[in-house]
CSV table of N, CA and C and ligand atoms in Angstrom, one decimal:
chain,number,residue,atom,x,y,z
A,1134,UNK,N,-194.3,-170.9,60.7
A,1134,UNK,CA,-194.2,-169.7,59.8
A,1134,UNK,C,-195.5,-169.4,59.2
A,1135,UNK,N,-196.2,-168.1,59.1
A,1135,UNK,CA,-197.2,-167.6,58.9
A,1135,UNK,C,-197.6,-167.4,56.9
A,1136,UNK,N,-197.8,-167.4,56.2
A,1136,UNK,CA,-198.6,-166.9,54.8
A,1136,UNK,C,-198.3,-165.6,55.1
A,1137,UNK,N,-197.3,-164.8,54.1
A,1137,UNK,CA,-197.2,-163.5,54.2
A,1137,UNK,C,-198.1,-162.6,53.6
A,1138,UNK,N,-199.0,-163.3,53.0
A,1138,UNK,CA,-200.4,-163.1,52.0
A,1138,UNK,C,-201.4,-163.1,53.1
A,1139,UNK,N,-201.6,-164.2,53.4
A,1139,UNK,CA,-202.5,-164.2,54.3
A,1139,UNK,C,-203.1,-164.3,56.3
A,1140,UNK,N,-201.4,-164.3,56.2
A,1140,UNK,CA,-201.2,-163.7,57.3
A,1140,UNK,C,-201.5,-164.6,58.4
A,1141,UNK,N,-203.3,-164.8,59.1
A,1141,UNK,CA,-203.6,-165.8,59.6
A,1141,UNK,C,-203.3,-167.2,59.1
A,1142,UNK,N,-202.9,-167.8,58.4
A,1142,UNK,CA,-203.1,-169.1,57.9
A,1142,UNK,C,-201.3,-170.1,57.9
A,1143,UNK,N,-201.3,-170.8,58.6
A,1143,UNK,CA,-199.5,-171.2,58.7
A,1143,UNK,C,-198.9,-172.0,57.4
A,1144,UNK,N,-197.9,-171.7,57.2
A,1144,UNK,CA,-197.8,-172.7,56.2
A,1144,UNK,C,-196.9,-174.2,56.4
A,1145,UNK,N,-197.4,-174.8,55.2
A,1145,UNK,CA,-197.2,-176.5,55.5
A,1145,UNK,C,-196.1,-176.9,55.7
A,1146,UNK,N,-194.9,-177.5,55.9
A,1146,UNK,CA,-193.6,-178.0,55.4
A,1146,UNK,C,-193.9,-179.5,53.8
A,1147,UNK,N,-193.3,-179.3,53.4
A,1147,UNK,CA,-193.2,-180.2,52.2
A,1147,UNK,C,-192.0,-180.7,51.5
A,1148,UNK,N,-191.5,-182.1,51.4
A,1148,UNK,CA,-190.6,-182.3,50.9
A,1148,UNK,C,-190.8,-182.6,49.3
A,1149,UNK,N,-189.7,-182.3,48.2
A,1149,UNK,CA,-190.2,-183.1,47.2
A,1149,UNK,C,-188.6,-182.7,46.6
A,1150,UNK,N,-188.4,-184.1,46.0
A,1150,UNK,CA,-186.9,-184.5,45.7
A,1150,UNK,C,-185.8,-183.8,46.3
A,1151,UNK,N,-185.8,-184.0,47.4
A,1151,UNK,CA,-185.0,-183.5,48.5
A,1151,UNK,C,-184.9,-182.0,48.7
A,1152,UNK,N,-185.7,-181.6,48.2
A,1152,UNK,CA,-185.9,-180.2,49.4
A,1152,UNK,C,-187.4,-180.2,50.1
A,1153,UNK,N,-186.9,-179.2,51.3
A,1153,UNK,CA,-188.4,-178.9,52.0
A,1153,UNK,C,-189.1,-177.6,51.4
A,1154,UNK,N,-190.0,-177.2,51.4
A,1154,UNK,CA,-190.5,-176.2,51.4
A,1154,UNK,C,-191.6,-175.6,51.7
A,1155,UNK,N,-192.0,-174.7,52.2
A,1155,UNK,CA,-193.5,-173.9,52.7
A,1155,UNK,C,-194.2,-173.7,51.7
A,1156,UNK,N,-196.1,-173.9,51.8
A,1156,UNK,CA,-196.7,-174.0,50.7
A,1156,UNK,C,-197.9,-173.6,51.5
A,1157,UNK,N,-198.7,-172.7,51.7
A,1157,UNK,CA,-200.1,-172.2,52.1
A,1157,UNK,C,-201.1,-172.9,51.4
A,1158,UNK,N,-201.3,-173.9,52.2
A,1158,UNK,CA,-202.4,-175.5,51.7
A,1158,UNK,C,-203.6,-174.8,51.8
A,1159,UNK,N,-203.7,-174.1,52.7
A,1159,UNK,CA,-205.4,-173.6,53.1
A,1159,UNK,C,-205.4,-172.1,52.5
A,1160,UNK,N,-204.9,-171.4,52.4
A,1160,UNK,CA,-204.7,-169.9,51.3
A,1160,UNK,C,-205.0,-170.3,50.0
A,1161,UNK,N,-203.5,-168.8,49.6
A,1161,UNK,CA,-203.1,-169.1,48.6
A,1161,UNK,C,-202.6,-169.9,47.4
A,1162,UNK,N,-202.4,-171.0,48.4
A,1162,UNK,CA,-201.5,-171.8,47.7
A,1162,UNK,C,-200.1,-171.0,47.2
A,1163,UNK,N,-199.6,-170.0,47.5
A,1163,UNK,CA,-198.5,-169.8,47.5
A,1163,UNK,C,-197.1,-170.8,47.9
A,1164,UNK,N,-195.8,-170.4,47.2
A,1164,UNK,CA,-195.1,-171.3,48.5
A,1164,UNK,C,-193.4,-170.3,48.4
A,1165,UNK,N,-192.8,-170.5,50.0
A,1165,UNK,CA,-192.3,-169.8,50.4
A,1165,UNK,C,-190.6,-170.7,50.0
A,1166,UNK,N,-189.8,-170.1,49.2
A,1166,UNK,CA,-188.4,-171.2,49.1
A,1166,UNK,C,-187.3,-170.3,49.6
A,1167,UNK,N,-186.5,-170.8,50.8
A,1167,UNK,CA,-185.5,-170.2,51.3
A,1167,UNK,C,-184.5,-169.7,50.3
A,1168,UNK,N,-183.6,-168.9,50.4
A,1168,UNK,CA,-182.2,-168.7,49.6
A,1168,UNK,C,-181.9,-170.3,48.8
A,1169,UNK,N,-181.9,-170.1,47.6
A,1169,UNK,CA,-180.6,-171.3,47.0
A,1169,UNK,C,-182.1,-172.5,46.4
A,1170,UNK,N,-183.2,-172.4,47.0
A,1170,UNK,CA,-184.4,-173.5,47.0
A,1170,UNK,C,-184.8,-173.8,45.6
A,1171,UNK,N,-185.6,-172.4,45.1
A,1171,UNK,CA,-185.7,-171.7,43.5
A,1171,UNK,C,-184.7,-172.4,42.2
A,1172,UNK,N,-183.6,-172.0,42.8
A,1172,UNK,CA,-182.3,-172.7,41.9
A,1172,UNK,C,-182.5,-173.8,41.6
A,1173,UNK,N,-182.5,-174.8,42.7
A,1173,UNK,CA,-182.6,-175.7,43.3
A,1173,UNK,C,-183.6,-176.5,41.9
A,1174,UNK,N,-184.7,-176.3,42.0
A,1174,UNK,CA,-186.0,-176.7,41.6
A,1174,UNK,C,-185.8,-176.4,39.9
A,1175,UNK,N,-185.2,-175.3,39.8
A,1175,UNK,CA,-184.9,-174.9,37.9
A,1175,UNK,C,-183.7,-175.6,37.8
A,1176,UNK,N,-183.1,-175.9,38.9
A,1176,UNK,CA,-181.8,-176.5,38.1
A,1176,UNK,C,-180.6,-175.6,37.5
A,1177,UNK,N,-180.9,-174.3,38.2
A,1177,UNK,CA,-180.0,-173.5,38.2
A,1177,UNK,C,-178.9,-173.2,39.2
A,1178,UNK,N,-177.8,-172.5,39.0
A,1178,UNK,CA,-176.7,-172.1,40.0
A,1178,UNK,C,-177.2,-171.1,41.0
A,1179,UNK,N,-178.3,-170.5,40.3
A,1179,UNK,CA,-178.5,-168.8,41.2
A,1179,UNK,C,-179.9,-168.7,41.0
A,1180,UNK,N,-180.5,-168.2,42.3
A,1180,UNK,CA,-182.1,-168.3,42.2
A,1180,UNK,C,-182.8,-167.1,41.2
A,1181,UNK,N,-182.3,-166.2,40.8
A,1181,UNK,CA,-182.3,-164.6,39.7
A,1181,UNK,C,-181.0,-165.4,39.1
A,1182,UNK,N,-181.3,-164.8,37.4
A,1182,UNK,CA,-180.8,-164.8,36.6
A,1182,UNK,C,-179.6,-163.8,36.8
A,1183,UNK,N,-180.1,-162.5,37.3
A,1183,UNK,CA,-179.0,-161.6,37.3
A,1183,UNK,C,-179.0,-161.0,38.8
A,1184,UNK,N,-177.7,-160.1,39.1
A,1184,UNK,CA,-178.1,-159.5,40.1
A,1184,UNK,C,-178.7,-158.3,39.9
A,1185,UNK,N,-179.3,-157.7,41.1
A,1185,UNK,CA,-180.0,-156.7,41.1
A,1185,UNK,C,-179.9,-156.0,42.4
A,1186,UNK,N,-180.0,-154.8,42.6
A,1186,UNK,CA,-180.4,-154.2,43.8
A,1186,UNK,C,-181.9,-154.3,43.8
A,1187,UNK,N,-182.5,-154.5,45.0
A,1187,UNK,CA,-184.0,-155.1,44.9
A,1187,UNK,C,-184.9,-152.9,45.1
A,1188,UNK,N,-184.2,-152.6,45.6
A,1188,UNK,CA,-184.9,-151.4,46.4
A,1188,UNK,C,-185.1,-150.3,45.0
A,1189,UNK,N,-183.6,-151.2,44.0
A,1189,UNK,CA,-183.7,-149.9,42.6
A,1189,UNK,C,-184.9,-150.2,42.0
A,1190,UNK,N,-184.7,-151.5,41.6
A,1190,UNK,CA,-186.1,-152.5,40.6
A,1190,UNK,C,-187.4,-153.0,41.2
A,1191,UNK,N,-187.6,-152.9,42.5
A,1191,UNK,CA,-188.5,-153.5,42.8
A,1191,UNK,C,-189.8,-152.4,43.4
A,1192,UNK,N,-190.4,-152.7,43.9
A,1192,UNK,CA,-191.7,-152.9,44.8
A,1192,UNK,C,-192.2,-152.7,46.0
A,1193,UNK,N,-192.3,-152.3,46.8
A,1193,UNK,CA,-192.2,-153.1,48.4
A,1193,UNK,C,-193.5,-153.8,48.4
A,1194,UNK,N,-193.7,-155.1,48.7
A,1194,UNK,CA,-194.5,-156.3,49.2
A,1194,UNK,C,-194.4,-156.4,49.8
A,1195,UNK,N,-195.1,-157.6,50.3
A,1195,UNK,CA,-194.8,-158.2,52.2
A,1195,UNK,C,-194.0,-158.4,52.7
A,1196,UNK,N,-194.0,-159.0,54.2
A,1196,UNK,CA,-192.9,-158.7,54.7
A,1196,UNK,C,-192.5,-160.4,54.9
A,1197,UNK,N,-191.2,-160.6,54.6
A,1197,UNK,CA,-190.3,-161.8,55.2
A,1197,UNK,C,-191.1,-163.1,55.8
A,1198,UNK,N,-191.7,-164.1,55.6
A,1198,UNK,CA,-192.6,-164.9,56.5
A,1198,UNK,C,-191.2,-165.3,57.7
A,1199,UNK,N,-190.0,-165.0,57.3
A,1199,UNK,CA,-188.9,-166.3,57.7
A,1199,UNK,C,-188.4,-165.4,58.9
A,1200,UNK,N,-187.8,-164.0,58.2
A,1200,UNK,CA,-187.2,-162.9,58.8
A,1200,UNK,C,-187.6,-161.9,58.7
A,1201,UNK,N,-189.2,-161.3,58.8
A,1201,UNK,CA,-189.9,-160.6,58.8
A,1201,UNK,C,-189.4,-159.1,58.5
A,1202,UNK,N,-187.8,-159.3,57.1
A,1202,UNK,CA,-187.4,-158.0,57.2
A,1202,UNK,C,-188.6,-157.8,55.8
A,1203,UNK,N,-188.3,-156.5,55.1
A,1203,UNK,CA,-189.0,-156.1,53.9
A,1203,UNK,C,-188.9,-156.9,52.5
A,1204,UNK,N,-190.1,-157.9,51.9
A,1204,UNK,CA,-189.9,-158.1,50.7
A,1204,UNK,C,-189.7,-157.4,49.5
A,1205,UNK,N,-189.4,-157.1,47.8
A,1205,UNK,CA,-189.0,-156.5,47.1
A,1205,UNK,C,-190.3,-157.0,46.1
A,1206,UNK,N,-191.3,-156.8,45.6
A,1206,UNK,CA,-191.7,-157.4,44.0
A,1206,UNK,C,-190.6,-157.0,43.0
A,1207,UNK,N,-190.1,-158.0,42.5
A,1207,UNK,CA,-189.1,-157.7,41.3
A,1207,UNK,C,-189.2,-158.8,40.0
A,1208,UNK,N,-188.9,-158.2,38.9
A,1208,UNK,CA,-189.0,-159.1,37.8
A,1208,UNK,C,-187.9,-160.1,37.0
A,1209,UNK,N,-188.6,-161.0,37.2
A,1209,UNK,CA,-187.5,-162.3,37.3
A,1209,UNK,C,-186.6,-162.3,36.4
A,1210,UNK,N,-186.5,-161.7,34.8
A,1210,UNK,CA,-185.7,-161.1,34.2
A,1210,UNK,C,-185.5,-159.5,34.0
A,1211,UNK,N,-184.4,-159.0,34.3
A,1211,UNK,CA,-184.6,-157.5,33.9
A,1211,UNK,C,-184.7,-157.1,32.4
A,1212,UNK,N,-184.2,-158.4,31.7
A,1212,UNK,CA,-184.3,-157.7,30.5
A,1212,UNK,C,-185.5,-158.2,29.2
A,1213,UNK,N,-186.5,-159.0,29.9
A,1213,UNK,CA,-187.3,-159.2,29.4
A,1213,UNK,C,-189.0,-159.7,30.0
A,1214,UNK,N,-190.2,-159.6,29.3
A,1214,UNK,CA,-190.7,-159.3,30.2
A,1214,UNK,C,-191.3,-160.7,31.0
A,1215,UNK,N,-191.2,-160.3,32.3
A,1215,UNK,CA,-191.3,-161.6,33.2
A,1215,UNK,C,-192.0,-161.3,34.4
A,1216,UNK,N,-193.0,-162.5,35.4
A,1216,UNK,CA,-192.9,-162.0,36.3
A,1216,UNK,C,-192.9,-161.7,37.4
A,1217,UNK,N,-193.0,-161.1,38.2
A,1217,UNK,CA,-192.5,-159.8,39.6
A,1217,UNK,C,-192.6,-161.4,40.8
A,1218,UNK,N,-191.2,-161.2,41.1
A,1218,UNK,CA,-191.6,-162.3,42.4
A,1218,UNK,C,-191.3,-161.8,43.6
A,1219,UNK,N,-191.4,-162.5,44.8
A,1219,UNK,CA,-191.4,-161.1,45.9
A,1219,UNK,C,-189.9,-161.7,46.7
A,1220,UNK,N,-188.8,-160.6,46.5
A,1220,UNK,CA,-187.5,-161.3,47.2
A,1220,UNK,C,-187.4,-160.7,48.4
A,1221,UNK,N,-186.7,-161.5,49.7
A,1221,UNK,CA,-186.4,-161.0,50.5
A,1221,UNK,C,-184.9,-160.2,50.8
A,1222,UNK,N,-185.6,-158.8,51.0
A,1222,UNK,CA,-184.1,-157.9,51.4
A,1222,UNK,C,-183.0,-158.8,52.4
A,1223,UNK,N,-183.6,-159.1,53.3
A,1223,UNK,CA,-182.8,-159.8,54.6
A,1223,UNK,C,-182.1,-161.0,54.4
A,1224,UNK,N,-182.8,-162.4,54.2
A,1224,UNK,CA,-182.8,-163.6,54.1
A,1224,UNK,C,-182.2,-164.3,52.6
A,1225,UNK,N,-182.7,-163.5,51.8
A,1225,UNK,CA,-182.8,-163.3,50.1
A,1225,UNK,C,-183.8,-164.7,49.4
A,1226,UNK,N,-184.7,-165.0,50.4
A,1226,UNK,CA,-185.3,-165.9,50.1
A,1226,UNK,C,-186.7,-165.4,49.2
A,1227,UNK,N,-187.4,-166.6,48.8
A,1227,UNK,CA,-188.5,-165.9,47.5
A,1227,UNK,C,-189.7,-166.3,47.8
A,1228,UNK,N,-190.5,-165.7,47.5
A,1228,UNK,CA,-192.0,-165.8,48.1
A,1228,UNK,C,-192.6,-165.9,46.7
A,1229,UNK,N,-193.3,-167.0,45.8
A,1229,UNK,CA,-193.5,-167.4,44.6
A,1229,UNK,C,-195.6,-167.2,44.7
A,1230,UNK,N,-196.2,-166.5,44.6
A,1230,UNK,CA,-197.5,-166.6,44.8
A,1230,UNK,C,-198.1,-167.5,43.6
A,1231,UNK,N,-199.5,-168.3,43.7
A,1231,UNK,CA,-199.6,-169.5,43.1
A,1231,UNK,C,-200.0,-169.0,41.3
A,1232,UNK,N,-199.8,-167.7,41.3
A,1232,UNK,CA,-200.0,-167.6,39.8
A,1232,UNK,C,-198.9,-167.7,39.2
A,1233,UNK,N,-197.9,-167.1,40.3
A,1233,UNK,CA,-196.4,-167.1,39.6
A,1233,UNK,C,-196.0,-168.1,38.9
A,1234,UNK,N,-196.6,-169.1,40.0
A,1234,UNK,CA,-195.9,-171.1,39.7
A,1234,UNK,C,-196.2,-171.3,38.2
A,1235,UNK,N,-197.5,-170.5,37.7
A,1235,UNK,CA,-197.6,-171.0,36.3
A,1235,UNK,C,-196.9,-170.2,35.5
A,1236,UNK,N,-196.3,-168.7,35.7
A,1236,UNK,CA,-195.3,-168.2,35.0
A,1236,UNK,C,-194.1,-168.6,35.2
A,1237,UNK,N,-193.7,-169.0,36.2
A,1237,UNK,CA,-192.6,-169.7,36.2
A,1237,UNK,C,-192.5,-171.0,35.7
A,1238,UNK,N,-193.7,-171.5,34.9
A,1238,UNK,CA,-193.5,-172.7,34.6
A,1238,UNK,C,-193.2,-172.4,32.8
A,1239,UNK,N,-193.5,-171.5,32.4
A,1239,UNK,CA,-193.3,-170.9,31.3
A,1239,UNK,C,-191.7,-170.6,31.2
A,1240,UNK,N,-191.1,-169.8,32.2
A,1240,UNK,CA,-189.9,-169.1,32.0
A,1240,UNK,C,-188.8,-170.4,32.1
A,1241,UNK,N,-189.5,-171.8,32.8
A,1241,UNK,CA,-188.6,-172.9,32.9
A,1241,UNK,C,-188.4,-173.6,31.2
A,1242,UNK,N,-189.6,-173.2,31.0
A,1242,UNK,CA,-189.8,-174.2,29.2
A,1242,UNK,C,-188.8,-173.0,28.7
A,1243,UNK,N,-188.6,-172.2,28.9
A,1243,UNK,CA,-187.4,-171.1,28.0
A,1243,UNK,C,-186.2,-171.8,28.4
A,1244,UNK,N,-186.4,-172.0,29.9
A,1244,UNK,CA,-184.5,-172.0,29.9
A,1244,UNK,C,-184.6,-173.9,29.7
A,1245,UNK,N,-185.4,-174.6,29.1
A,1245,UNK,CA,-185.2,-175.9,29.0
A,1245,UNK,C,-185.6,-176.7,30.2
A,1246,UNK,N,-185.5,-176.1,31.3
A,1246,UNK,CA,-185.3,-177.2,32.6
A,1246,UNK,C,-187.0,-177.4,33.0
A,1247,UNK,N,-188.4,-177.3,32.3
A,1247,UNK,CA,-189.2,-177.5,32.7
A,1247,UNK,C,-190.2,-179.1,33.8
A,1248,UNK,N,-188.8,-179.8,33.1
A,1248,UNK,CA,-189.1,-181.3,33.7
A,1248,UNK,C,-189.3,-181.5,35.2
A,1249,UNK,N,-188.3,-180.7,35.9
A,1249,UNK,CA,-188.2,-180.8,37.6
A,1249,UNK,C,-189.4,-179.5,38.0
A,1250,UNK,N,-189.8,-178.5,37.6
A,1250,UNK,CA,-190.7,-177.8,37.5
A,1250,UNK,C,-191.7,-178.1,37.4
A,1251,UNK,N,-192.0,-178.8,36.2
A,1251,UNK,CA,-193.6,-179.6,35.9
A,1251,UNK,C,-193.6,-180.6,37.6
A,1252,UNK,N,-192.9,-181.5,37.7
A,1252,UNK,CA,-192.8,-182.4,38.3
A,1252,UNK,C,-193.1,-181.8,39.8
A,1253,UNK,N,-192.3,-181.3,40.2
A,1253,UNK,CA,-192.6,-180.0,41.5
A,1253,UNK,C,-194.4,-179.4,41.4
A,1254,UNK,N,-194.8,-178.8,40.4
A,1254,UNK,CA,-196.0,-178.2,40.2
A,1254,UNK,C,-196.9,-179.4,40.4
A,1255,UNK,N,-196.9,-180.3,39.7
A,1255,UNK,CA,-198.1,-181.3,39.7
A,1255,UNK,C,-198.1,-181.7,41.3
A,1256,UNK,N,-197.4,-181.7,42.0
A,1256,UNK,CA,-196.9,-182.6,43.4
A,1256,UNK,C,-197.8,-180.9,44.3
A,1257,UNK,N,-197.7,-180.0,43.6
A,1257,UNK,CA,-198.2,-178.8,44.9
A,1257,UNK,C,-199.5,-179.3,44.3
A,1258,UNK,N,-200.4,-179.4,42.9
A,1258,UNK,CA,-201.8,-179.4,42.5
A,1258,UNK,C,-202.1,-180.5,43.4
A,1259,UNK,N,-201.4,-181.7,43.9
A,1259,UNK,CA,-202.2,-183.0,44.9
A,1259,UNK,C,-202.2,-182.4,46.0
A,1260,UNK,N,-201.0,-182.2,46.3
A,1260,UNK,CA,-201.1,-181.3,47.8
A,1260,UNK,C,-202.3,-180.5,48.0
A,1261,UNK,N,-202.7,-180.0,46.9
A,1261,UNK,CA,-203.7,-178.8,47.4
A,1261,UNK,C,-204.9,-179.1,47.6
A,1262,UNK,N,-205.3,-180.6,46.2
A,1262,UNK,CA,-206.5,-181.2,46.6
A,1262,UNK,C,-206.4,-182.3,47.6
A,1263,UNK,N,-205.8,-182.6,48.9
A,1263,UNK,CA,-205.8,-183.1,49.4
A,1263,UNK,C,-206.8,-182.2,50.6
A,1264,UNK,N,-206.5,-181.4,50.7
A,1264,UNK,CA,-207.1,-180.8,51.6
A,1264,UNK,C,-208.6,-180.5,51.2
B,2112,LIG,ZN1,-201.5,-167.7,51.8
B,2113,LIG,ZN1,-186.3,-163.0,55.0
């Protein structure tokens, strides 16, 4: 699977506390979390807080690294200000670019669950200086 940022550059697989996930070691450092992954990592039921139609609220960004349908930039809460992560129309999976990781590491100290977060984050910073 390709860096939907960067296009040329593939991205890594990575496990960490039992999930895998895609992470652009040589890019952006972006990283790509299937449907359900996001949750997964906050420790939440649902990867968005709320639902949304992506096409009303969002953006068009890149395209799908997974299922190359159209991504959405949309903002991770609608009702406050937060931000824009890129969802997939098709797959519903989330494309987290590496600045995001540090606002989402913010929006995790809000909802409490920053501990699996932190812990996730520091594990992509080795990853990245490994390379
Ligand atoms: Zn990239
Ligand atoms: Zn997709």
């Amino acid at each position: 699977m390709n860096c939907p940022k960067c296009h040329d550059k593939t991205l890594v697989q990575f496990s960490h506390e039992g999930v895998d996930f895609d992470f652009c070691s040589d890019g952006c450092k972006g990283i790509w979390c299937d449907k359900g992954e996001l949750a997964y990592y906050l420790e939440l039921t649902k990867d968005l807080p709320s639902e949304r139609k992506l096409e009303h609220v969002g953006k068009k960004s890149h395209l799908c690294p997974s299922c190359h349908s159209q991504m959405w930039a949309v903002p991770y809460f609608l009702s406050k200000p937060s931000p824009d992560i890129d969802v997939c129309s098709g797959c519903k999976g989330i494309w987290l670019d590496f600045k995001e990781l540090g606002e989402l590491q913010k929006i995790a100290m809000n909802l409490e669950v920053e501990g699996k977060l932190s812990r996730t984050l520091k594990q992509i910073e080795q990853w990245s200086k490994l390379k």
